XYZ file of C-alpha atoms in Angstrom:
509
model
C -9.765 3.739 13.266
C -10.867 7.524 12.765
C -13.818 6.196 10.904
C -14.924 4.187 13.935
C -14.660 7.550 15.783
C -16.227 10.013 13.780
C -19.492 7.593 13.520
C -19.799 7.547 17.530
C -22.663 10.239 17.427
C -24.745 7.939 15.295
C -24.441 5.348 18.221
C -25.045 7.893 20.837
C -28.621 8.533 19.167
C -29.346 5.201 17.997
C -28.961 4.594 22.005
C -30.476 7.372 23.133
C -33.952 6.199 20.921
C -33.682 2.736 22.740
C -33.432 4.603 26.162
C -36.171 6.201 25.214
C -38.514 3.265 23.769
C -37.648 2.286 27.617
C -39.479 4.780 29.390
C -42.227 4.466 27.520
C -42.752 1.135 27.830
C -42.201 1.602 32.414
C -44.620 4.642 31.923
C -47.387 2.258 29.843
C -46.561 -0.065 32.635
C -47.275 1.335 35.461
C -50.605 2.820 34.053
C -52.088 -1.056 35.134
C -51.097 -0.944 39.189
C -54.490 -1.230 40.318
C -55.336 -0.778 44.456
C -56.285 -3.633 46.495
C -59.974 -1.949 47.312
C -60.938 -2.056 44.168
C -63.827 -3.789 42.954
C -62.677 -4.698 39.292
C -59.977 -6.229 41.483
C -60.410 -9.612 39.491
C -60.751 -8.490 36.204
C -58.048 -6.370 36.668
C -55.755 -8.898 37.533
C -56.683 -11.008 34.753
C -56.116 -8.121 32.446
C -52.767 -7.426 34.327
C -51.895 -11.382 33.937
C -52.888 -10.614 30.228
C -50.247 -7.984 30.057
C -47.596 -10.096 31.818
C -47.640 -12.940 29.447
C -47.875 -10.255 26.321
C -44.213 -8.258 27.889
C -42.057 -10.939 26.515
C -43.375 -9.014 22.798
C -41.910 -5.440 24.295
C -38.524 -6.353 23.538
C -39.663 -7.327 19.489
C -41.405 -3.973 19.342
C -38.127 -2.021 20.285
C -36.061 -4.002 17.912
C -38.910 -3.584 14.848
C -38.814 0.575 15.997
C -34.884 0.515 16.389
C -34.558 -1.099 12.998
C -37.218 1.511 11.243
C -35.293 4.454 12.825
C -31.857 2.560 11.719
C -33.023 2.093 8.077
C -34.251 5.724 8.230
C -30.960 6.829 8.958
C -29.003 4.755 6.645
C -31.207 6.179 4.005
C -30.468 9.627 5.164
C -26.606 8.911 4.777
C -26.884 6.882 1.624
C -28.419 10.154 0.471
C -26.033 12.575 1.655
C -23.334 10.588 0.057
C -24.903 10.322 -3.402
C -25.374 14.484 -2.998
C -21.744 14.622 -2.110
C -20.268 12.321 -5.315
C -22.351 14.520 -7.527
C -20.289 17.508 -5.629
C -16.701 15.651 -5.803
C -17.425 14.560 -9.331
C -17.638 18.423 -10.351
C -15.266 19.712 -7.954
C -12.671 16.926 -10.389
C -13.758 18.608 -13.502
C -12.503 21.791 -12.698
C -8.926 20.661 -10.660
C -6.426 23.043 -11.112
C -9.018 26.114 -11.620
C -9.104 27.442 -8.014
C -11.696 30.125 -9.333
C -14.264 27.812 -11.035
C -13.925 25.680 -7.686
C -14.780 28.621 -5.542
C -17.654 29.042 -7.561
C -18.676 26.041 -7.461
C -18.781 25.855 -4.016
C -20.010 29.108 -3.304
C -23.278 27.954 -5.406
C -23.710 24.536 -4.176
C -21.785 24.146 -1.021
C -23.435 27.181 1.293
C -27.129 25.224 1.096
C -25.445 21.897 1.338
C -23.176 21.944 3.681
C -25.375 24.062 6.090
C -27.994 21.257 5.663
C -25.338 18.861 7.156
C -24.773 20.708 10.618
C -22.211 17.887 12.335
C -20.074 18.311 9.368
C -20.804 14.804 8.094
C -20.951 16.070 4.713
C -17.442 17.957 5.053
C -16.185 14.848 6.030
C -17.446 12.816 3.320
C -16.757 15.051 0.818
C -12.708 14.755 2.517
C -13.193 10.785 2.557
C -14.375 10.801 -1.272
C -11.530 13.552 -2.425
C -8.547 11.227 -1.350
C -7.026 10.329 -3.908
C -6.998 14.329 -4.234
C -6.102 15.670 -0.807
C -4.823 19.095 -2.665
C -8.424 19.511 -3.985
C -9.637 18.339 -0.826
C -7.540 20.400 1.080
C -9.379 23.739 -0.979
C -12.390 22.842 -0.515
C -11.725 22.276 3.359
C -10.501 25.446 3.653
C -13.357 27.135 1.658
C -15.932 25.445 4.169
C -13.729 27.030 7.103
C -13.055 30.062 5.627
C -16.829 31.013 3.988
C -19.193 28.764 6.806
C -17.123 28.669 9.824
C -19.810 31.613 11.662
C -23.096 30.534 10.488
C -22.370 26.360 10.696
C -19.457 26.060 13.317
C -17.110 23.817 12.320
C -16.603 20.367 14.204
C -14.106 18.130 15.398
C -14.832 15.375 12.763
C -13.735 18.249 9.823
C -10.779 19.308 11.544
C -9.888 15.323 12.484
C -10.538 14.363 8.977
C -8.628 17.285 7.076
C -5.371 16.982 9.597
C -4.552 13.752 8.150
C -5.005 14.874 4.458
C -3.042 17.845 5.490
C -0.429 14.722 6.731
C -0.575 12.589 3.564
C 0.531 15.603 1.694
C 3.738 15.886 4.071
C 2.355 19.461 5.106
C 2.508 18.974 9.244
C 2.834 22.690 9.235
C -0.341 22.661 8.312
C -1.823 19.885 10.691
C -0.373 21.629 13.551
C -1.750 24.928 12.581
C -5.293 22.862 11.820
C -4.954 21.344 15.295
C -4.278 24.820 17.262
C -7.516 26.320 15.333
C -9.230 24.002 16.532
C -8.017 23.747 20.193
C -8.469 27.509 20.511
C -12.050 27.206 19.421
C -12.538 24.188 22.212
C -13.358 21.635 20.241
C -10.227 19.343 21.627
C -10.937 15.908 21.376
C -9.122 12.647 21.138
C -9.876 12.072 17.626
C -8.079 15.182 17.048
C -5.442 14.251 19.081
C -5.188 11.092 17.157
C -5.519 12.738 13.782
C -2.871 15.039 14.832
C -0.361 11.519 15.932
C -1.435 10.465 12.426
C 0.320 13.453 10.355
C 2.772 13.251 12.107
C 3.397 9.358 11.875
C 2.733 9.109 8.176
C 5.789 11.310 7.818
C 7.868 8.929 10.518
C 7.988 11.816 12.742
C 8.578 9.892 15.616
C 9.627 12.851 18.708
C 6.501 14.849 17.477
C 4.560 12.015 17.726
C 5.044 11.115 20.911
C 4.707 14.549 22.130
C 1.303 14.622 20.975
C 0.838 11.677 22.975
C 2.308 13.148 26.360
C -0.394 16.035 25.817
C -3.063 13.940 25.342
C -2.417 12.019 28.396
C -2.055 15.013 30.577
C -5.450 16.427 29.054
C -8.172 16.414 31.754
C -11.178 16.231 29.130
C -9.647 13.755 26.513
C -7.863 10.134 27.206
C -5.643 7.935 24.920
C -8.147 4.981 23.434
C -7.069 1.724 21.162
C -6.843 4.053 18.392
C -4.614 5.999 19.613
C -1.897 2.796 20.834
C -2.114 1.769 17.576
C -0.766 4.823 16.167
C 2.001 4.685 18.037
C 2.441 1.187 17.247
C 2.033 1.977 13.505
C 4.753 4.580 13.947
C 7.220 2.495 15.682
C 6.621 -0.301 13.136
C 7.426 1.592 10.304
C 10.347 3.009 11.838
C 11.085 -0.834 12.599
C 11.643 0.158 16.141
C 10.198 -2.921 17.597
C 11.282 -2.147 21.072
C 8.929 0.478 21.239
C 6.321 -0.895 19.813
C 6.461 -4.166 22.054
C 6.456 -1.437 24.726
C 3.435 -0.086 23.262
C 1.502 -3.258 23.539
C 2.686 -3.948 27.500
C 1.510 -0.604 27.846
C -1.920 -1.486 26.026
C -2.140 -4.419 28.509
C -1.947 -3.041 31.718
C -4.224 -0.274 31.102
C -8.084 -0.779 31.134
C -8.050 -0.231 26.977
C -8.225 -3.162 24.641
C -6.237 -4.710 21.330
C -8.471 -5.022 18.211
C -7.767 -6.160 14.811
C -6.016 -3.207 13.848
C -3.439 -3.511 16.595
C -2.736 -7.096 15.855
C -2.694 -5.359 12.187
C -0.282 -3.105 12.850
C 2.527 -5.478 14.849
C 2.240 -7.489 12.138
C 2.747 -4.614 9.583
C 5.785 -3.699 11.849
C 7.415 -7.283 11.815
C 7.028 -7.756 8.590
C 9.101 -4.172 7.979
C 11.791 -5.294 10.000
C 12.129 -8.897 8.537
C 10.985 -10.699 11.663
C 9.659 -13.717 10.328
C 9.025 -15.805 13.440
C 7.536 -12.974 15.463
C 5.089 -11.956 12.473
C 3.644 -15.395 12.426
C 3.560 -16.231 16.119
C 1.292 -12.953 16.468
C -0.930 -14.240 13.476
C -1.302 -17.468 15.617
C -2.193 -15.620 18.678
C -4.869 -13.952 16.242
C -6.516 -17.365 15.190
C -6.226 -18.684 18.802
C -7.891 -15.931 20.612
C -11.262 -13.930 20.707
C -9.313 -11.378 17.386
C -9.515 -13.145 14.851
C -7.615 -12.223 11.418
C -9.831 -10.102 8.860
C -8.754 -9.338 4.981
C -5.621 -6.705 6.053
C -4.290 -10.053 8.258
C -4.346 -12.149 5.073
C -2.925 -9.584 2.835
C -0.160 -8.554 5.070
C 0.719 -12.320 6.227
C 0.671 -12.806 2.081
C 3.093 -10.323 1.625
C 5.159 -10.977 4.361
C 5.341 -15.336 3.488
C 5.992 -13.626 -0.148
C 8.550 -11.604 1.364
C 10.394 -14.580 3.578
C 10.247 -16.752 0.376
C 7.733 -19.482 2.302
C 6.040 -20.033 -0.810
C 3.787 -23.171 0.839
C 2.272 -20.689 3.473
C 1.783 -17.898 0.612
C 0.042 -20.293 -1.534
C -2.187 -21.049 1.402
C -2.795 -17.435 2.312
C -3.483 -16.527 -1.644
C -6.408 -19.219 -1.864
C -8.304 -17.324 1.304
C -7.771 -13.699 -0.686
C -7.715 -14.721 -4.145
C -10.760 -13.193 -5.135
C -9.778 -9.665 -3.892
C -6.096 -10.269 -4.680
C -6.592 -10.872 -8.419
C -8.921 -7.336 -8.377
C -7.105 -5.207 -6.021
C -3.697 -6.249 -4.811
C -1.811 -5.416 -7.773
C 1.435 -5.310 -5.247
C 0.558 -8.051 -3.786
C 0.431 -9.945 -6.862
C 4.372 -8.676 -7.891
C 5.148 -9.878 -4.839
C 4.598 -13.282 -5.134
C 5.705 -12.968 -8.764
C 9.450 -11.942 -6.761
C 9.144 -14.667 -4.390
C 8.628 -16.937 -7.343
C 11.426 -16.139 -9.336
C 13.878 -16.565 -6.596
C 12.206 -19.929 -5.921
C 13.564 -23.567 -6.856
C 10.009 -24.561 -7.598
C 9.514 -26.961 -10.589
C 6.052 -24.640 -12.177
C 6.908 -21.219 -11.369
C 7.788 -20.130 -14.478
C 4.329 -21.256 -15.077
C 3.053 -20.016 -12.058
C 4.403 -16.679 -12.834
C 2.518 -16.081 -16.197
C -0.545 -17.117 -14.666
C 0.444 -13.458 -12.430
C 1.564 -11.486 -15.031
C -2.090 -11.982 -16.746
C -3.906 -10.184 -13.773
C -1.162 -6.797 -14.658
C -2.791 -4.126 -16.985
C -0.544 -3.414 -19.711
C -0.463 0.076 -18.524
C 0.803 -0.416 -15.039
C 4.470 -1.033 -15.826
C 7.058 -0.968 -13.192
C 10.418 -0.881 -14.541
C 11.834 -3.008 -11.292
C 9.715 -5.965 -11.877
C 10.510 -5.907 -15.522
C 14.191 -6.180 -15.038
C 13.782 -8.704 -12.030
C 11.901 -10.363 -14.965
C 14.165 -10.188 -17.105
C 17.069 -11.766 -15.044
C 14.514 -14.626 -14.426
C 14.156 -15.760 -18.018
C 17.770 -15.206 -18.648
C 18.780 -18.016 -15.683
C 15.618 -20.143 -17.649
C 17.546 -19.136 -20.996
C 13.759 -18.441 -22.190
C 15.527 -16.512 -24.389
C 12.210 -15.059 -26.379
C 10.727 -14.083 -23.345
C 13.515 -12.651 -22.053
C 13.797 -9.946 -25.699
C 10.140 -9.461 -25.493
C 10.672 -7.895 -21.429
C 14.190 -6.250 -22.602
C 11.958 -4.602 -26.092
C 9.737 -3.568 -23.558
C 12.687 -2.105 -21.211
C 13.356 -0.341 -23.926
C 10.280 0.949 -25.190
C 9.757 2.249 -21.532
C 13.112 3.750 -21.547
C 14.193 1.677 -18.886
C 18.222 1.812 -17.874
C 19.816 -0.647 -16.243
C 22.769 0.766 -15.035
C 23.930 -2.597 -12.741
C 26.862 -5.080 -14.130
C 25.018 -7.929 -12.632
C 22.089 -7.600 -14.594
C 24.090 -7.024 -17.783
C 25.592 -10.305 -16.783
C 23.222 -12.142 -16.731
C 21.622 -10.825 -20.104
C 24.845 -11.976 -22.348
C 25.496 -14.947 -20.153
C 22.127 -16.124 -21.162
C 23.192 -15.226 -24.700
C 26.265 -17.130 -24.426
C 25.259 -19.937 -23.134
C 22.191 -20.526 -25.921
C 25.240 -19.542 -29.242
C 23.181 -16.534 -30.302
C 25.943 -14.130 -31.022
C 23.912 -12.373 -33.487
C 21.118 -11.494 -31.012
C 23.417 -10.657 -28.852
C 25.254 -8.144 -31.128
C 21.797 -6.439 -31.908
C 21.351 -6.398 -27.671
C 24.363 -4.425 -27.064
C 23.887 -2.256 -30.271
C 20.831 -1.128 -28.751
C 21.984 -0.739 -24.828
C 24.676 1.446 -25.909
C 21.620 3.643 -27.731
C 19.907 3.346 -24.748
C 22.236 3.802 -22.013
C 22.956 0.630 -20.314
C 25.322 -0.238 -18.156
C 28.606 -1.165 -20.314
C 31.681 -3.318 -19.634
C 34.523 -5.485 -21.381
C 32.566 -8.757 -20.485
C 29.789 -8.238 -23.580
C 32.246 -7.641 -25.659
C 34.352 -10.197 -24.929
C 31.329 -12.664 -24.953
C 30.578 -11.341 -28.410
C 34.262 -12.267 -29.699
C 34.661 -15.597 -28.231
C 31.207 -16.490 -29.629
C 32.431 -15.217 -33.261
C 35.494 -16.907 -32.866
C 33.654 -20.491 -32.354
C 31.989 -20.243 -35.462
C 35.116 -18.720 -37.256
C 34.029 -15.534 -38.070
C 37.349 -13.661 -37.548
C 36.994 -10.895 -39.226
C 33.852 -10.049 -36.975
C 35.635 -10.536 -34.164
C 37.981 -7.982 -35.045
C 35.646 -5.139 -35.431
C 34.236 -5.718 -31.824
C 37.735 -4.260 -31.123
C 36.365 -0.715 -33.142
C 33.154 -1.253 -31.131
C 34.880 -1.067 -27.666
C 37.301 1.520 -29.065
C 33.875 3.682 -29.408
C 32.468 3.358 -26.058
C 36.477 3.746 -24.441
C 36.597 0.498 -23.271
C 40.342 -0.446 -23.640
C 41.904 -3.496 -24.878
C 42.853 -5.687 -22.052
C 45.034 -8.467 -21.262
C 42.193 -10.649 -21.291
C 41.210 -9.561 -24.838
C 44.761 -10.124 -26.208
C 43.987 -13.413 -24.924
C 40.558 -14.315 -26.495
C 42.661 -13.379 -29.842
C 45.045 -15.181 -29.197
C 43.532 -18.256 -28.769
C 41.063 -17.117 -31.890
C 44.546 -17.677 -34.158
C 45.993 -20.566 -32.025
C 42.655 -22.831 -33.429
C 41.958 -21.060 -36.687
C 45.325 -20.468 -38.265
C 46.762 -16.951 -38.740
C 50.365 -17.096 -37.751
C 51.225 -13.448 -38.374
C 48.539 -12.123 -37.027
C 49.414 -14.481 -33.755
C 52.757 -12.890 -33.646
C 51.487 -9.200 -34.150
C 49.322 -9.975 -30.672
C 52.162 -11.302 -29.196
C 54.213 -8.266 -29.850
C 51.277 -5.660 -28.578
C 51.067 -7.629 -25.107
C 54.760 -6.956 -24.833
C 54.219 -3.452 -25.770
C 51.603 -3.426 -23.065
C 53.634 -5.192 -20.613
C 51.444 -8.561 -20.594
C 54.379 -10.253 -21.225
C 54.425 -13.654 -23.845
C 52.513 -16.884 -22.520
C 54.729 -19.654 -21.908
C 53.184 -21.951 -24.612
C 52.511 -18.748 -26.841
């Protein structure tokens, strides 16, 4: 929304050309009112009749002159914003060298910048920087500090480095932004808003709303759309849907009007607070009325169906987005890869390594691996299940939960492969996984099936290392281990210990 605001003067003058296209065309006009004594009276009016049929082209002329002037100033900006990558491109070669960046702006930025009297080039320059607000941030506050007398600074700079100032959790630093710039009148409701948006980015909901309450009791500046939705972007996130269902009564009895990004933004706030029903009846309200969904919609009705495990409706969604899903919505796409794995659908282990194939190698997220991991082990996909734990540990990824453990040996288990399982745990207690009784035990009930005693009986060494202590359940597991293979002294020697440790003898020991 602050973009929408900070391009209003280019509508003001595109307007005020129009307006004045206007009175030239009533002064040309009136230039033909001929008097009634006149003697040309005839040819006059045939001339004027000329020039009556021809005023249907007036409106044409305007449009070809509106659309010359529009070009020209598209150029313009496509121009300034070139000029300004060059300058961010630089000002990213020397990050982290405040010096070489004051230079650098002190010998391109005074001629520049000056150029660009509305601040429109500050601005850019904060738009392009942000996925560097620090940098952006410095060079902000060399414009302000160096240019400030000779190019006043402007609303739209302030506005614009407020919410960087926000994103980098510095509010401090928004509200001292936001005083500077009251105190030098420029108050406006973009700054207002900008202001709201610090402080909502960092769920500060009280300061918020305080802003708010000032901007409705200022006599030059009133709350617009923009504004509401802030306030319904804060509550959302806060998942304080009371308030933010007050927000939107609020919106509707006041002459100010929902767009998309309000509709956005409810939508955004249902989907926080796991209000399924209420996220989708607002989508329908979208595709019934004059507000109809855009891209943000789609990707936030993907994740949310991903979310609520309505994998029909996310499949539907996916097919409208694909094309931007598959190059941008990396999150999106480990979304539905969750939603899948928790699914009882027939392909989705299919399904799911069609996703994986749109994930750079490089952009690992230990979560999703284990969640993977898990998934392959209830499949007992037992190769792809070692080549996500080899990666685990590559990463030096810990899983420190007995569940997931669990399922790891389980899927072990239940395939016979006690010697891959052996190398598993050898390695997780190297690594630092979670560690309990139950491998172990797995381990020695899986060497006792295939008689390999003595094996079994180091596993007690093994848990002696990590101080796991023998239990009544592992007196039992040997027990039974001598009951089917023979070994009637050492099946009275573990009788005797689970005396000693109070067990007591089984009735059909």
């Amino acid at each position: 929304m602050m973009k929408r605001i900070w391009i209003i003067p280019d509508a003001f003058q595109k307007e005020a050309i129009l307006q004045k296209f206007s009175e030239d065309y009533r002064k040309f006009s009136s230039c033909y009112t001929i008097g009634r004594g006149s003697a040309n009276t005839l040819w006059i009016r045939g001339l004027a009749g000329k020039v009556s049929s021809s005023q249907s082209a007036w409106p044409k002329l305007f449009t070809l002159f509106a659309d010359k002037c529009y070009r020209f100033d598209s150029l313009v900006n496509q121009d300034m914003r070139k000029k300004v990558s060059h300058l961010k491109d630089e000002l990213l070669a020397y990050s982290g060298d405040a010096e070489r960046i004051e230079k650098l702006l002190a010998d391109r930025g005074v001629l520049f910048f000056s150029s660009y009297a509305d601040g429109s080039a500050v601005v850019e320059l904060l738009k392009q920087l942000k996925s560097s607000p620090r940098l952006a941030l410095q060079a902000f506050d060399w414009r302000r500090r160096q240019l400030d007398y000779p190019t006043p600074m402007t609303y739209e700079e302030y506005s614009k480095a407020i919410v960087v100032a926000g994103r980098l959790k510095n509010v401090d630093l928004a509200a001292k932004l936001f005083k500077e710039a009251s105190n030098k009148r420029l108050k406006s409701t973009s700054l207002y808003n900008a202001l709201m948006t610090a402080y909502m980015i960092n769920g500060l909901a009280v300061k918020c709303q305080s802003v708010f309450r000032d901007l409705k009791r200022e006599a030059t500046c009133t709350p617009t759309i923009a504004t509401y939705n802030i306030l319904i972007s804060l509550f959302g996130r806060l998942m304080l849907i009371d308030h933010m269902e007050a927000t939107l009564r609020e919106i509707n009895g006041l002459d100010v009007y929902p767009n998309v990004g309000t509709y956005n933004y409810l939508i955004a706030g249902y989907i926080t607070a796991w209000m399924w029903d209420d996220m989708e009846k607002t989508y329908r309200i979208m595709k019934a009325g004059s507000i109809k969904p855009d891209l943000t919609t789609h990707l936030l009705m993907l994740r949310g169906y991903a979310n609520s495990g309505k994998l029909d409706k996310m499949e539907e969604i996916y097919e409208l987005v694909k094309g931007h899903v598959d190059r941008h919505g990396i999150s999106l796409i480990r979304s539905m890869i969750c939603a899948y794995s928790k699914s009882s659908d027939v392909n989705k282990v299919k399904k799911i390594e069609e996703l994986m194939r749109l994930i750079r190698k490089d952009d690992y997220r230990p979560w999703l691996n284990v969640i993977l991991i898990c998934f392959y082990a209830k499949e007992d996909l037992l190769d792809e299940m070692e080549n996500l734990i080899n990666e685990a540990f590559e990463c030096n990824t810990s899983v420190t939960t007995v569940g997931v453990m669990r399922c790891i040996i389980s899927s072990y288990f239940r395939n016979n492969a006690v010697d891959k399982l052996a190398n598993f745990i050898s390695r997780a207690e190297c690594a630092g996984w979670k560690m309990s009784r139950f491998p172990y035990h797995c381990k020695m009930i899986m060497y006792s099936s295939q008689r390999r005693l003595i094996e079994m009986e180091r596993v007690l060494s093994e848990m002696d290392k990590v101080n796991l202590g023998i239990s009544k359940k592992t007196f039992w597991i040997l027990l039974k281990a001598y009951r089917t293979w023979g070994g009637k002294d050492k099946r009275h020697q573990v009788l005797g210990m689970m005396c000693r440790h109070g067990y007591g003898i089984p009735i059909n020991g």
